[in-house]
Coordinates of C-alpha atoms in Angstrom, one line a residue:
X741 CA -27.5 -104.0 35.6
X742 CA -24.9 -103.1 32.8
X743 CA -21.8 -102.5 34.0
X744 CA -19.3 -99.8 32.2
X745 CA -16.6 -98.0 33.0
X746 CA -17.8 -94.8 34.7
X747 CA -17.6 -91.7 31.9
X748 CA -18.7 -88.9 35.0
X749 CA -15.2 -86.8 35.0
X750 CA -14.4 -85.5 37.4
X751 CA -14.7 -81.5 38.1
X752 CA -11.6 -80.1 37.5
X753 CA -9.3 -79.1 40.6
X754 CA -7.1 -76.1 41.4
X755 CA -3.3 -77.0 40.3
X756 CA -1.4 -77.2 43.6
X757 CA 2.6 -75.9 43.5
X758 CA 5.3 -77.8 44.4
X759 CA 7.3 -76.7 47.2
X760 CA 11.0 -77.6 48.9
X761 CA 10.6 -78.2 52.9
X762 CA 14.0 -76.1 52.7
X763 CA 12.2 -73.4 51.9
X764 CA 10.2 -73.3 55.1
X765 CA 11.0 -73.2 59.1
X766 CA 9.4 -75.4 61.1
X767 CA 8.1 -74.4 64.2
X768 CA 6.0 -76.1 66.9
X769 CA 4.3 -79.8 66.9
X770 CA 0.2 -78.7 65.9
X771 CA -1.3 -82.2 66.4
X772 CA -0.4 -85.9 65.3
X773 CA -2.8 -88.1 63.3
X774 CA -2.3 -91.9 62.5
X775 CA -1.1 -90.7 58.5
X776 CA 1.7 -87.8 59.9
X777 CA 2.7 -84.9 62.3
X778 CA 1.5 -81.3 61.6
X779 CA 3.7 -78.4 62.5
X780 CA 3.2 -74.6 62.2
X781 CA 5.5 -73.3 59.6
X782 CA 7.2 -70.1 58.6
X783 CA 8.1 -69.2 54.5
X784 CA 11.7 -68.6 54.4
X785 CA 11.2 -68.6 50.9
X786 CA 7.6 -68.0 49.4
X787 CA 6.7 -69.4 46.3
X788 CA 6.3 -66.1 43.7
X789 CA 2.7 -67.2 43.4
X790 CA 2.0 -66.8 47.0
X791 CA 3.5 -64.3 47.4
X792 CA 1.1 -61.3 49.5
X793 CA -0.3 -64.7 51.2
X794 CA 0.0 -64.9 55.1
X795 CA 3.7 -66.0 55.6
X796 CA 2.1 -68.4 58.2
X797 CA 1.5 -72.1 57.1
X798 CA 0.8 -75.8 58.3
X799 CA 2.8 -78.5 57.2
X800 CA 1.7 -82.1 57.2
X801 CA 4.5 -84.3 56.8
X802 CA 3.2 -88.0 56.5
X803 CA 4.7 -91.1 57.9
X804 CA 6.6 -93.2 55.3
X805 CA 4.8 -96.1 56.0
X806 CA 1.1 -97.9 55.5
X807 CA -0.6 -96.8 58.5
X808 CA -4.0 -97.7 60.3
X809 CA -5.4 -95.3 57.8
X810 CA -4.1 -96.3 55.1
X811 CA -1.2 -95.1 53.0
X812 CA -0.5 -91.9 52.6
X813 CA 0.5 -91.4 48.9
X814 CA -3.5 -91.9 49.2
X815 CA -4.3 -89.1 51.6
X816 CA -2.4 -87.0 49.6
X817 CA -4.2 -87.7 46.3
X818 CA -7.4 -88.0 47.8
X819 CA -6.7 -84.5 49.8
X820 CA -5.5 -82.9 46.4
X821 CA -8.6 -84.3 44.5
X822 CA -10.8 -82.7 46.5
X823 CA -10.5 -79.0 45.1
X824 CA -11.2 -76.3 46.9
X825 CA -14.3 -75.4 49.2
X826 CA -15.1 -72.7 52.2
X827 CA -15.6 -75.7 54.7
X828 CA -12.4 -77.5 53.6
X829 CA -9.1 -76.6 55.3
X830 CA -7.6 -75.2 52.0
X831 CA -4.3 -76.9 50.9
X832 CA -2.0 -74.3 48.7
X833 CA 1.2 -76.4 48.1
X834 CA 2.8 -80.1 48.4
X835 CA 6.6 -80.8 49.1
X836 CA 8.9 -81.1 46.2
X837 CA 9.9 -84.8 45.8
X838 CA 13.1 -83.4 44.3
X839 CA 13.6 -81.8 46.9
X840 CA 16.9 -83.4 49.0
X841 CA 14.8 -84.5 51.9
X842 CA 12.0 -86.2 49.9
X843 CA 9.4 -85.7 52.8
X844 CA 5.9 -86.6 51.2
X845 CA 4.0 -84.3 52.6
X846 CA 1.1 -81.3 52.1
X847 CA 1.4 -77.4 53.2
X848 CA -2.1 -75.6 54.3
X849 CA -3.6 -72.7 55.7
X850 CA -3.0 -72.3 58.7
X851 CA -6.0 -72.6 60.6
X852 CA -6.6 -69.2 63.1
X853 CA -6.6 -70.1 66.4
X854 CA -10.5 -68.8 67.0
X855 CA -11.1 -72.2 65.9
X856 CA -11.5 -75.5 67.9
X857 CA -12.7 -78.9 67.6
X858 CA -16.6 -79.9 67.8
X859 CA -15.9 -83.3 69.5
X860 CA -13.5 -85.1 70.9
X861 CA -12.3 -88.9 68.8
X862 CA -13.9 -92.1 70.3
X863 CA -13.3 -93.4 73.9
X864 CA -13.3 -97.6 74.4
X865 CA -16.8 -96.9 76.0
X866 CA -18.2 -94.9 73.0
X867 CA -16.6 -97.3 70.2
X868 CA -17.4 -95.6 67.0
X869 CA -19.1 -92.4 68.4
X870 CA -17.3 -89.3 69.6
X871 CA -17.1 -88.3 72.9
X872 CA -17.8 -84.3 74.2
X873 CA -16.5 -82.5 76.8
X874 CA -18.5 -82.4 79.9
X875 CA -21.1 -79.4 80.4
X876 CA -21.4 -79.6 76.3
X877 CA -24.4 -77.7 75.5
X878 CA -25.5 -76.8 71.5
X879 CA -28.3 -74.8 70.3
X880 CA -30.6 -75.8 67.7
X881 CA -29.4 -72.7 65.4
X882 CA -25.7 -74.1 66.0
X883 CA -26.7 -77.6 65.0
X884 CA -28.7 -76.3 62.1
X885 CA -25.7 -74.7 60.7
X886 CA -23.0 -77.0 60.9
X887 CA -25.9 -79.2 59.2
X888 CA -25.8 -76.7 56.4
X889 CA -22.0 -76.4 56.1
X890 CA -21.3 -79.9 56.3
X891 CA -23.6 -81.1 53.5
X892 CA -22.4 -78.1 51.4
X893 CA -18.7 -79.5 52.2
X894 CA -19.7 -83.2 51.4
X895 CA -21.7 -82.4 48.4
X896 CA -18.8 -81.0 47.0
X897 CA -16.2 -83.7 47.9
X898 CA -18.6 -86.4 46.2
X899 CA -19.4 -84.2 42.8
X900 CA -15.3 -84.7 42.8
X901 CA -15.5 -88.1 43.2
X902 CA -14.3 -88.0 46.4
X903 CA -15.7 -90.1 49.8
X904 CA -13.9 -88.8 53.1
X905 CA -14.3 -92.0 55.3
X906 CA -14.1 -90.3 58.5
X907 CA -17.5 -87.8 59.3
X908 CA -16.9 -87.0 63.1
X909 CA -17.1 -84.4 65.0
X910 CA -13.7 -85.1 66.1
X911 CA -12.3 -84.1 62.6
X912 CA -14.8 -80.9 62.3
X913 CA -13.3 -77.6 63.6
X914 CA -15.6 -74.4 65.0
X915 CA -15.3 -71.1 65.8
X916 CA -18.0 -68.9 67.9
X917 CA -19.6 -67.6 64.6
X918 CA -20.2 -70.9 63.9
X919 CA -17.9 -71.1 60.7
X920 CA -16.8 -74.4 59.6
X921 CA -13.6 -76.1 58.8
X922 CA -13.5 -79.8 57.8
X923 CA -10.6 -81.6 57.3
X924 CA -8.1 -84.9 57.6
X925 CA -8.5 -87.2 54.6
X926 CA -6.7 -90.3 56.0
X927 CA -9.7 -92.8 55.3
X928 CA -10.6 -90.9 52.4
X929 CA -11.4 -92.9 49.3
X930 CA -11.0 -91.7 45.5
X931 CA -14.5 -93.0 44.0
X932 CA -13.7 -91.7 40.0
X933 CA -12.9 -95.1 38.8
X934 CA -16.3 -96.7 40.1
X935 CA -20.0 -96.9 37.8
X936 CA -22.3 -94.4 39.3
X937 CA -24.2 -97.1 40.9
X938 CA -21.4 -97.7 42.8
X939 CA -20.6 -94.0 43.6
X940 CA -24.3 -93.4 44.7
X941 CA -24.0 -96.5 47.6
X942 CA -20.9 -95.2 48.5
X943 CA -22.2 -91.6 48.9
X944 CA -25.0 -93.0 50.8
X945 CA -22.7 -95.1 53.5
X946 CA -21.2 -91.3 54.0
X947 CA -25.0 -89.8 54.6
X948 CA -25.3 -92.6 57.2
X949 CA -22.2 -91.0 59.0
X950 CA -23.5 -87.4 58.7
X951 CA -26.8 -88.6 60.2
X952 CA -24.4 -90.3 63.3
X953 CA -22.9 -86.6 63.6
X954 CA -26.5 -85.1 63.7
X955 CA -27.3 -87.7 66.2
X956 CA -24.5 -86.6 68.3
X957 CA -25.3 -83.2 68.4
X958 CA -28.5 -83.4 69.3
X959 CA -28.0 -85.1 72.7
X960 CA -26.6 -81.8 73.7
X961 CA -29.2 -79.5 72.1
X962 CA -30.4 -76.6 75.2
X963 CA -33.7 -76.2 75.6
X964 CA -35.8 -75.0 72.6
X965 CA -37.9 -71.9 72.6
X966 CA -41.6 -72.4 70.7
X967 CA -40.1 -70.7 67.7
X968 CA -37.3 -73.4 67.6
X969 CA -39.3 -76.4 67.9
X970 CA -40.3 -76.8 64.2
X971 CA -36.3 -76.5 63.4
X972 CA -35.7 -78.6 66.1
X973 CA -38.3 -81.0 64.8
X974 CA -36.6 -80.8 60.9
X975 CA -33.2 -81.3 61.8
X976 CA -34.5 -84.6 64.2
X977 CA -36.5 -85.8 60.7
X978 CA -33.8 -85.2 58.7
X979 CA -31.5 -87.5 61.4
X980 CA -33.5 -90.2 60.5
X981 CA -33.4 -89.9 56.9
X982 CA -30.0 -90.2 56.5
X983 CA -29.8 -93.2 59.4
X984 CA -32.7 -95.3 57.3
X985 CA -31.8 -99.0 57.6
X986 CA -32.7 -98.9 54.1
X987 CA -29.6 -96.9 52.0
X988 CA -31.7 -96.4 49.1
X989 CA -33.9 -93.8 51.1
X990 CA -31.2 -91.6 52.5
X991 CA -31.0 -88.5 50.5
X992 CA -28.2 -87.1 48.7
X993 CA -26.2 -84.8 50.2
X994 CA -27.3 -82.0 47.5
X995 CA -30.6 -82.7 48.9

């Protein structure tokens, strides 16, 4: 096979602002990952280009050193990389280096609180599958569509040149209208400097993990009417497709 630097650029990314911490309160501890802390934040003075914007933020402030995930100079570049999509938790600043407190760090949406996690992370019993709370119960519409929105989410992460590293229902947020939010780019990898051959096995390592999150979700599918058998039947085939032992037939996520 010939080997060559890969010429696919890139899609081109929304410019993120910089942002003193100064300029924003703090307020209670959101959730802590292996990469950083998250806490709600209040502008106490909003950037003139977000200005109109809610006034309500989260701010990720990462740990200054390599972490189980990785280092998080990487998160950050990977995170910013990854442009903007409706299944994405949408970043709209970083911290100001220049700033005095030089906290490396990202400032999103914050998320409302109709939403919740899909799964629960790993337990020493489960390994590398996530666990669910008990009396879990999806229907085959629900699993259809986070189907839907996930591959539209990942599709668009790999066209950037983007891999996330870490499919799990753990890192997947829901709300009753089954709307989803995907997020945490601590394992992510950027892919721009690799040949498309390389890109394409890579992208089909992440189907693999899409088909473990399909997997997952259907151990808790409800019953299924006749007229959601045949979904219920495509969504099963499609499982398999992307958990082939052989990579080469997984799909695409655009397919």
């Amino acid at each position: 096979s010939q080997v060559n630097s890969n010429t696919d650029s890139p899609k081109s990314c929304p410019s993120v602002i910089d942002a003193p911490l100064s300029d924003i309160q703090l307020g209670e501890l959101l959730g802590e990952g292996a990469s950083g802390l998250i806490y709600r934040g209040d502008w106490l003075t909003q950037p003139p280009s977000l200005i109109g914007t809610d006034n309500h933020v989260a701010v990720k402030i990462f740990k200054g050193d390599v972490t189980s995930d990785g280092y998080p100079q990487d998160e950050l570049d990977c995170c910013l990389n990854a442009g903007e999509h409706e299944n994405l938790i949408k970043v709209i600043a970083k911290l100001d280096q220049t700033d005095t407190q030089k906290k490396l760090g990202l400032i999103m949406e914050l998320i409302p609180p109709s939403f919740y996690n899909l799964g629960l992370p790993p337990s020493l019993v489960t390994c590398s599958r996530d666990t669910f709370e008990q009396g879990t119960v999806f229907n085959i519409q629900t699993i259809a569509s986070i189907a839907l929105q996930m591959a539209n989410a990942m599709t668009h992460l790999h066209e950037n040149g983007i891999s996330h590293g870490d499919v799990y229902a753990h890192n997947t947020m829901i709300n009753d209208q089954n709307n989803v939010l995907f997020g945490d780019f601590g394992a992510a990898t950027n892919l721009n400097d690799l040949v498309p051959l390389q890109r394409e096995a890579m992208e089909r390592i992440e189907v693999r993990a899409f088909g473990c999150l399909l997997d997952d979700l259907l151990q808790f599918v409800d019953v299924c009417t006749d007229s959601q058998a045949d979904r219920l039947k495509a969504v099963t085939a499609l499982r398999d497709l992307c958990m082939a032992t052989d990579c080469n037939t997984r799909p695409p996520f655009i397919e």
